[in-house]
C-alpha cells in the first residue's frame, strides 16, 4: 500500500486536530487568523506551486484530496484558503516582474491571496472596466463578491478592457485610494469567510502589476471547464454528512458518491481539458444530488437537534446550499434545474 502524500497527511492532521473540532464555532464567529497561520505553516498553500519557488507541485489527485479534507472539516476555512490557488497558478504560467515578486512568497505561504474575478462570468456585462491611465491601469466598477477581506495580504483583481480583453492584476488587499470595501456580508452560509463587495472608483495599478491579459473568449473557454466540473468540496462535505449516519442509511449513498467521484475525477484527468464538457456537467449535477441527499439525511437523522446552530448536520446542510451556487453560470444553473425537475414524480 502506497503511503499518503505528505500534504494529505498534514491536511488530515489539521482537519482532525483543529478545523473539525472548532467548525461550529468558526461558522458563527468567523475564520480566525490562527487557522490560516496553521495552513500557511503546513505547506498546503503551495500544493500546486512550482518546486523551484518553494511549492510542492503536487499531482492533481493530491490537490483534490486535500481540498476534500479541508472542506469536509470546515468549509469556511477551506473557502478562504482555496482562493489562494488560482493566483498561484496564474503566476506560475506567467512571465514578468509580478511573478518574480510574488510567486515565491505565495508558494511558501508567506502571503495569502484572494481573488476578485467571478464577475467576469457576467460578460457581456462588465461590472469592472479597465482602462489605460498614467502608464498603468485604472479599474472602475463593483466586485460583487470578495472573500477573505481582512485575512488576505494581496488579491488577484480582474476586469474587462475596451478591447474585450480579460485583464488580471495584483493589488494589496486593503482599502486605499479608489478601492473601498463594504461591511462583511451576513450570509445563510459561510458568513465566517469575511465576504465583502468592493467599490472601485478610479483604482489605479502600475503596468507591472498586470499578470495576464488575454481575449475574453480565450479566458472564458478555459474557465468553462471549471464551471462544468464537480468540485472536490462537494465530495468532502458529502463524506462528512455520511459520517453522521448509521451504516444502513449511509451505505447506498456512499456507493453512489464513490461512483460519481470516480467518474468526475476520471474526466478531470482527461488529457484534453475541453472535451466531454456535457459529461463533466452531468457528473457535477449528479454530485450535487448526492450532496443534497446526504446532508438532508444528516438533518433528518439529527431530528430537532438539527435546528440548533451548534448542530454539525445543520451547518453541513447550509454549506451544501452554498456549494449549489458557487461558481454557478447560466449553463450549470439550467442543467441543475432540469435535473431537479426531471426527478419529480
Tab-separated table of C-alpha atoms in Angstrom:
chain	number	residue	atom	x	y	z
A	1	UNK	CA	0.000	0.000	0.000
A	2	UNK	CA	1.401	3.396	-1.034
A	3	UNK	CA	1.936	5.884	1.777
A	4	UNK	CA	-0.206	9.030	1.505
A	5	UNK	CA	1.384	12.175	0.142
A	6	UNK	CA	2.838	14.323	2.973
A	7	UNK	CA	0.383	17.143	2.210
A	8	UNK	CA	-2.540	14.733	2.527
A	9	UNK	CA	-1.203	13.662	5.917
A	10	UNK	CA	-0.859	17.277	7.020
A	11	UNK	CA	-4.339	18.142	5.779
A	12	UNK	CA	-5.852	15.244	7.737
A	13	UNK	CA	-3.992	16.266	10.872
A	14	UNK	CA	-5.195	19.842	10.544
A	15	UNK	CA	-8.740	18.664	9.890
A	16	UNK	CA	-8.843	16.267	12.830
A	17	UNK	CA	-6.967	18.355	15.394
A	18	UNK	CA	-8.027	21.912	14.566
A	19	UNK	CA	-10.618	22.506	11.851
A	20	UNK	CA	-13.370	19.977	12.567
A	21	UNK	CA	-13.388	20.377	16.388
A	22	UNK	CA	-13.951	24.140	16.046
A	23	UNK	CA	-16.048	24.267	12.854
A	24	UNK	CA	-19.364	25.152	14.513
A	25	UNK	CA	-17.758	27.974	16.492
A	26	UNK	CA	-15.982	29.284	13.384
A	27	UNK	CA	-19.280	29.150	11.479
A	28	UNK	CA	-20.769	31.580	13.991
A	29	UNK	CA	-17.753	33.738	14.858
A	30	UNK	CA	-15.603	33.858	11.725
A	31	UNK	CA	-12.454	32.235	10.398
A	32	UNK	CA	-9.667	33.145	12.817
A	33	UNK	CA	-6.274	34.228	11.556
A	34	UNK	CA	-4.797	31.419	13.677
A	35	UNK	CA	-6.460	28.801	11.450
A	36	UNK	CA	-4.835	30.333	8.409
A	37	UNK	CA	-1.499	30.554	10.214
A	38	UNK	CA	-1.556	26.786	10.626
A	39	UNK	CA	-2.476	26.285	6.967
A	40	UNK	CA	0.391	28.575	5.962
A	41	UNK	CA	2.798	26.518	8.101
A	42	UNK	CA	1.537	23.237	6.651
A	43	UNK	CA	2.702	23.956	3.104
A	44	UNK	CA	-0.808	23.471	1.722
A	45	UNK	CA	-0.844	26.936	0.170
A	46	UNK	CA	1.901	25.740	-2.161
A	47	UNK	CA	0.228	22.488	-3.136
A	48	UNK	CA	0.065	23.449	-6.835
A	49	UNK	CA	3.050	25.824	-6.928
A	50	UNK	CA	6.335	25.070	-8.739
A	51	UNK	CA	9.004	23.461	-6.585
A	52	UNK	CA	11.634	25.985	-7.677
A	53	UNK	CA	9.567	28.678	-5.970
A	54	UNK	CA	9.045	26.693	-2.762
A	55	UNK	CA	5.860	24.864	-3.695
A	56	UNK	CA	5.030	21.168	-3.831
A	57	UNK	CA	3.849	20.834	-7.467
A	58	UNK	CA	1.633	18.017	-6.193
A	59	UNK	CA	-0.329	15.767	-8.561
A	60	UNK	CA	-3.927	16.731	-9.307
A	61	UNK	CA	-5.185	13.822	-7.203
A	62	UNK	CA	-3.383	15.223	-4.154
A	63	UNK	CA	-4.746	18.717	-4.795
A	64	UNK	CA	-8.276	17.282	-4.912
A	65	UNK	CA	-7.855	15.098	-1.837
A	66	UNK	CA	-6.503	17.896	0.331
A	67	UNK	CA	-9.392	20.119	-0.793
A	68	UNK	CA	-11.911	17.414	0.117
A	69	UNK	CA	-10.367	17.023	3.549
A	70	UNK	CA	-10.288	20.735	4.376
A	71	UNK	CA	-13.776	21.450	3.032
A	72	UNK	CA	-15.267	18.500	4.860
A	73	UNK	CA	-13.722	19.667	8.128
A	74	UNK	CA	-14.515	23.408	7.954
A	75	UNK	CA	-15.930	24.751	4.722
A	76	UNK	CA	-15.424	28.397	5.717
A	77	UNK	CA	-11.709	27.943	6.332
A	78	UNK	CA	-11.379	25.897	3.150
A	79	UNK	CA	-13.143	28.604	1.140
A	80	UNK	CA	-10.821	31.371	2.334
A	81	UNK	CA	-7.668	29.409	1.582
A	82	UNK	CA	-8.882	27.952	-1.727
A	83	UNK	CA	-8.950	31.474	-3.196
A	84	UNK	CA	-5.158	31.389	-2.994
A	85	UNK	CA	-4.582	28.652	-5.555
A	86	UNK	CA	-5.814	30.437	-8.697
A	87	UNK	CA	-3.407	33.373	-8.174
A	88	UNK	CA	-0.558	30.908	-7.686
A	89	UNK	CA	-1.379	29.039	-10.905
A	90	UNK	CA	-1.837	32.309	-12.786
A	91	UNK	CA	1.591	33.499	-11.697
A	92	UNK	CA	3.202	30.126	-12.447
A	93	UNK	CA	2.004	30.370	-16.060
A	94	UNK	CA	3.107	33.980	-16.497
A	95	UNK	CA	6.275	35.944	-17.046
A	96	UNK	CA	7.368	39.332	-15.824
A	97	UNK	CA	8.082	41.320	-12.677
A	98	UNK	CA	4.929	40.385	-10.759
A	99	UNK	CA	5.842	36.696	-10.990
A	100	UNK	CA	9.326	37.405	-9.689
A	101	UNK	CA	7.919	39.500	-6.851
A	102	UNK	CA	5.010	37.364	-5.641
A	103	UNK	CA	5.216	33.731	-6.707
A	104	UNK	CA	7.774	32.599	-4.137
A	105	UNK	CA	6.130	34.226	-1.077
A	106	UNK	CA	2.724	32.929	-2.196
A	107	UNK	CA	4.089	29.418	-2.800
A	108	UNK	CA	5.733	29.358	0.631
A	109	UNK	CA	2.628	30.694	2.386
A	110	UNK	CA	4.301	33.920	3.453
A	111	UNK	CA	1.499	35.786	1.670
A	112	UNK	CA	-2.149	34.794	1.297
A	113	UNK	CA	-4.057	35.830	-1.816
A	114	UNK	CA	-7.726	36.325	-2.550
A	115	UNK	CA	-9.466	36.610	-5.918
A	116	UNK	CA	-11.807	39.166	-7.459
A	117	UNK	CA	-12.716	37.788	-10.871
A	118	UNK	CA	-16.012	35.822	-10.729
A	119	UNK	CA	-17.805	38.882	-12.118
A	120	UNK	CA	-16.105	38.221	-15.469
A	121	UNK	CA	-18.695	35.484	-15.978
A	122	UNK	CA	-21.377	38.182	-16.336
A	123	UNK	CA	-19.966	39.202	-19.743
A	124	UNK	CA	-21.078	40.956	-21.945
A	125	UNK	CA	-21.996	42.966	-18.844
A	126	UNK	CA	-18.803	44.430	-17.432
A	127	UNK	CA	-19.135	45.032	-13.678
A	128	UNK	CA	-15.453	46.045	-13.639
A	129	UNK	CA	-13.972	48.051	-16.504
A	130	UNK	CA	-10.241	48.548	-17.092
A	131	UNK	CA	-8.747	51.476	-18.993
A	132	UNK	CA	-5.251	52.810	-19.563
A	133	UNK	CA	-4.223	55.747	-17.402
A	134	UNK	CA	-0.878	57.322	-16.436
A	135	UNK	CA	1.230	54.430	-17.688
A	136	UNK	CA	-0.862	51.920	-15.756
A	137	UNK	CA	-4.401	50.587	-15.471
A	138	UNK	CA	-7.496	52.157	-13.983
A	139	UNK	CA	-10.281	49.943	-12.548
A	140	UNK	CA	-13.868	51.170	-12.197
A	141	UNK	CA	-16.992	49.308	-11.117
A	142	UNK	CA	-18.059	46.843	-8.435
A	143	UNK	CA	-16.704	43.461	-7.413
A	144	UNK	CA	-19.871	41.817	-6.018
A	145	UNK	CA	-18.078	39.127	-4.005
A	146	UNK	CA	-14.640	39.156	-2.412
A	147	UNK	CA	-13.799	36.526	0.193
A	148	UNK	CA	-11.207	36.796	2.945
A	149	UNK	CA	-11.235	40.555	3.479
A	150	UNK	CA	-9.022	41.333	6.444
A	151	UNK	CA	-7.360	37.931	6.160
A	152	UNK	CA	-5.692	38.144	2.733
A	153	UNK	CA	-2.497	40.041	2.017
A	154	UNK	CA	-2.990	40.503	-1.731
A	155	UNK	CA	-5.699	39.902	-4.302
A	156	UNK	CA	-5.922	38.991	-7.967
A	157	UNK	CA	-8.248	41.616	-9.459
A	158	UNK	CA	-9.804	41.293	-12.916
A	159	UNK	CA	-11.785	43.438	-15.296
A	160	UNK	CA	-12.575	43.804	-18.979
A	161	UNK	CA	-10.766	46.279	-21.244
A	162	UNK	CA	-12.271	48.348	-24.049
A	163	UNK	CA	-10.635	45.893	-26.451
A	164	UNK	CA	-12.615	42.996	-24.987
A	165	UNK	CA	-9.715	41.531	-23.049
A	166	UNK	CA	-9.818	39.931	-19.608
A	167	UNK	CA	-7.093	41.643	-17.615
A	168	UNK	CA	-5.767	40.415	-14.263
A	169	UNK	CA	-3.510	42.336	-11.889
A	170	UNK	CA	-2.326	42.023	-8.303
A	171	UNK	CA	-3.140	44.586	-5.630
A	172	UNK	CA	-2.779	44.815	-1.876
A	173	UNK	CA	-5.947	43.557	-0.180
A	174	UNK	CA	-6.718	46.687	1.818
A	175	UNK	CA	-8.660	49.898	1.472
A	176	UNK	CA	-6.713	52.512	-0.492
A	177	UNK	CA	-7.468	55.384	-2.872
A	178	UNK	CA	-10.079	54.185	-5.340
A	179	UNK	CA	-10.801	50.907	-3.502
A	180	UNK	CA	-13.400	50.647	-0.752
A	181	UNK	CA	-14.888	47.534	0.857
A	182	UNK	CA	-18.419	47.049	2.153
A	183	UNK	CA	-19.158	45.702	5.593
A	184	UNK	CA	-18.829	41.890	5.719
A	185	UNK	CA	-21.981	40.276	4.374
A	186	UNK	CA	-24.381	38.285	6.530
A	187	UNK	CA	-24.980	35.101	4.552
A	188	UNK	CA	-27.029	31.943	5.075
A	189	UNK	CA	-23.775	30.012	4.931
A	190	UNK	CA	-20.101	30.966	5.116
A	191	UNK	CA	-20.598	34.340	6.770
A	192	UNK	CA	-17.406	33.268	8.543
A	193	UNK	CA	-15.435	33.694	5.307
A	194	UNK	CA	-15.489	37.507	5.611
A	195	UNK	CA	-17.017	38.175	2.205
A	196	UNK	CA	-17.475	41.784	1.080
A	197	UNK	CA	-18.168	43.718	-2.094
A	198	UNK	CA	-15.523	46.086	-3.443
A	199	UNK	CA	-16.238	49.514	-4.895
A	200	UNK	CA	-13.648	50.575	-7.473
A	201	UNK	CA	-13.634	54.243	-8.408
A	202	UNK	CA	-10.529	55.144	-10.356
A	203	UNK	CA	-8.457	52.481	-8.618
A	204	UNK	CA	-5.032	52.650	-10.261
A	205	UNK	CA	-2.332	49.990	-10.575
A	206	UNK	CA	1.016	50.225	-12.349
A	207	UNK	CA	1.549	48.216	-15.521
A	208	UNK	CA	3.987	45.913	-13.722
A	209	UNK	CA	1.110	44.715	-11.515
A	210	UNK	CA	-0.574	43.125	-14.546
A	211	UNK	CA	-0.109	39.360	-14.655
A	212	UNK	CA	-2.433	38.341	-17.503
A	213	UNK	CA	-4.110	39.990	-20.472
A	214	UNK	CA	-5.984	37.754	-22.904
A	215	UNK	CA	-9.006	37.914	-25.217
A	216	UNK	CA	-12.121	37.381	-23.134
A	217	UNK	CA	-13.236	34.427	-25.265
A	218	UNK	CA	-9.975	32.597	-24.590
A	219	UNK	CA	-10.273	33.114	-20.834
A	220	UNK	CA	-13.939	32.076	-20.851
A	221	UNK	CA	-13.176	28.842	-22.709
A	222	UNK	CA	-10.663	27.840	-20.031
A	223	UNK	CA	-12.971	28.960	-17.227
A	224	UNK	CA	-15.856	26.894	-18.624
A	225	UNK	CA	-14.027	23.683	-17.767
A	226	UNK	CA	-14.093	24.746	-14.093
A	227	UNK	CA	-17.761	25.696	-14.075
A	228	UNK	CA	-18.975	22.435	-15.626
A	229	UNK	CA	-16.846	20.183	-13.412
A	230	UNK	CA	-17.615	18.713	-9.997
A	231	UNK	CA	-15.546	20.336	-7.268
A	232	UNK	CA	-13.757	18.408	-4.506
A	233	UNK	CA	-15.521	20.392	-1.763
A	234	UNK	CA	-18.831	18.791	-2.771
A	235	UNK	CA	-17.393	15.360	-2.136
A	236	UNK	CA	-15.722	16.436	1.103
A	237	UNK	CA	-18.918	17.781	2.642
A	238	UNK	CA	-20.855	14.745	1.436
A	239	UNK	CA	-18.353	12.491	3.233
A	240	UNK	CA	-18.750	14.482	6.443
A	241	UNK	CA	-22.542	14.223	6.263
A	242	UNK	CA	-22.369	10.474	5.688
A	243	UNK	CA	-20.233	10.120	8.809
A	244	UNK	CA	-23.241	11.315	10.840
A	245	UNK	CA	-25.462	8.472	9.590
A	246	UNK	CA	-25.805	4.840	10.619
A	247	UNK	CA	-24.258	2.419	8.164
A	248	UNK	CA	-27.554	1.123	6.790
A	249	UNK	CA	-28.512	4.635	5.726
A	250	UNK	CA	-25.044	5.699	4.643
A	251	UNK	CA	-24.049	2.643	2.606
A	252	UNK	CA	-26.118	3.223	-0.561
A	253	UNK	CA	-25.304	6.923	-0.561
A	254	UNK	CA	-21.621	6.196	-0.093
A	255	UNK	CA	-21.677	3.751	-3.000
A	256	UNK	CA	-23.242	6.419	-5.213
A	257	UNK	CA	-20.730	9.005	-4.010
A	258	UNK	CA	-17.822	6.697	-4.827
A	259	UNK	CA	-19.078	6.105	-8.353
A	260	UNK	CA	-19.802	9.758	-9.148
A	261	UNK	CA	-16.466	10.873	-7.741
A	262	UNK	CA	-14.597	8.218	-9.745
A	263	UNK	CA	-16.281	9.306	-12.977
A	264	UNK	CA	-15.849	13.031	-12.268
A	265	UNK	CA	-12.153	12.711	-11.482
A	266	UNK	CA	-11.531	10.490	-14.494
A	267	UNK	CA	-12.934	13.286	-16.653
A	268	UNK	CA	-10.840	15.854	-14.765
A	269	UNK	CA	-7.713	13.827	-15.576
A	270	UNK	CA	-8.549	13.570	-19.277
A	271	UNK	CA	-5.564	14.883	-21.289
A	272	UNK	CA	-7.754	17.207	-23.383
A	273	UNK	CA	-9.489	19.535	-20.903
A	274	UNK	CA	-12.030	20.953	-23.372
A	275	UNK	CA	-13.518	17.597	-24.318
A	276	UNK	CA	-16.504	15.841	-22.718
A	277	UNK	CA	-17.943	19.073	-21.329
A	278	UNK	CA	-21.501	17.722	-21.306
A	279	UNK	CA	-20.355	14.634	-19.421
A	280	UNK	CA	-18.487	16.777	-16.893
A	281	UNK	CA	-21.609	18.867	-16.318
A	282	UNK	CA	-23.715	15.738	-15.864
A	283	UNK	CA	-21.316	14.436	-13.194
A	284	UNK	CA	-21.372	17.830	-11.469
A	285	UNK	CA	-25.161	17.710	-11.317
A	286	UNK	CA	-25.128	14.133	-10.017
A	287	UNK	CA	-22.601	15.106	-7.349
A	288	UNK	CA	-24.992	17.821	-6.182
A	289	UNK	CA	-27.780	15.274	-5.906
A	290	UNK	CA	-25.685	13.008	-3.686
A	291	UNK	CA	-24.658	16.035	-1.608
A	292	UNK	CA	-28.275	17.084	-1.183
A	293	UNK	CA	-29.365	13.573	-0.199
A	294	UNK	CA	-26.524	13.081	2.285
A	295	UNK	CA	-26.898	16.446	4.042
A	296	UNK	CA	-30.685	16.119	4.147
A	297	UNK	CA	-30.336	12.642	5.638
A	298	UNK	CA	-27.969	14.012	8.293
A	299	UNK	CA	-30.528	16.673	9.270
A	300	UNK	CA	-33.343	14.102	9.396
A	301	UNK	CA	-31.230	11.729	11.489
A	302	UNK	CA	-30.455	14.534	13.922
A	303	UNK	CA	-34.108	15.360	14.467
A	304	UNK	CA	-34.992	18.548	16.309
A	305	UNK	CA	-31.399	18.982	17.437
A	306	UNK	CA	-30.518	19.723	13.812
A	307	UNK	CA	-32.188	23.116	14.188
A	308	UNK	CA	-29.615	24.236	16.737
A	309	UNK	CA	-26.853	26.414	15.327
A	310	UNK	CA	-24.435	24.168	17.186
A	311	UNK	CA	-25.558	21.188	15.060
A	312	UNK	CA	-22.979	19.819	12.662
A	313	UNK	CA	-25.689	18.396	10.397
A	314	UNK	CA	-27.362	21.792	10.095
A	315	UNK	CA	-24.043	23.500	9.323
A	316	UNK	CA	-23.224	20.956	6.624
A	317	UNK	CA	-26.675	21.400	5.081
A	318	UNK	CA	-26.179	25.159	4.871
A	319	UNK	CA	-22.703	24.716	3.426
A	320	UNK	CA	-24.234	22.391	0.845
A	321	UNK	CA	-26.630	25.179	-0.156
A	322	UNK	CA	-23.635	27.420	-0.735
A	323	UNK	CA	-21.881	24.853	-2.923
A	324	UNK	CA	-25.006	24.527	-5.087
A	325	UNK	CA	-24.469	28.079	-6.334
A	326	UNK	CA	-20.698	28.515	-6.022
A	327	UNK	CA	-19.239	29.207	-9.463
A	328	UNK	CA	-22.699	28.972	-10.986
A	329	UNK	CA	-23.195	30.023	-14.608
A	330	UNK	CA	-26.382	30.090	-16.714
A	331	UNK	CA	-25.267	26.782	-18.234
A	332	UNK	CA	-24.748	24.980	-14.932
A	333	UNK	CA	-27.905	26.507	-13.435
A	334	UNK	CA	-30.030	25.282	-16.345
A	335	UNK	CA	-28.575	21.785	-16.187
A	336	UNK	CA	-29.183	21.566	-12.449
A	337	UNK	CA	-32.759	22.856	-12.661
A	338	UNK	CA	-33.539	20.426	-15.479
A	339	UNK	CA	-32.197	17.564	-13.382
A	340	UNK	CA	-34.278	18.632	-10.389
A	341	UNK	CA	-37.424	18.958	-12.481
A	342	UNK	CA	-36.770	15.641	-14.202
A	343	UNK	CA	-36.583	13.872	-10.858
A	344	UNK	CA	-40.112	14.810	-9.859
A	345	UNK	CA	-42.743	12.036	-9.894
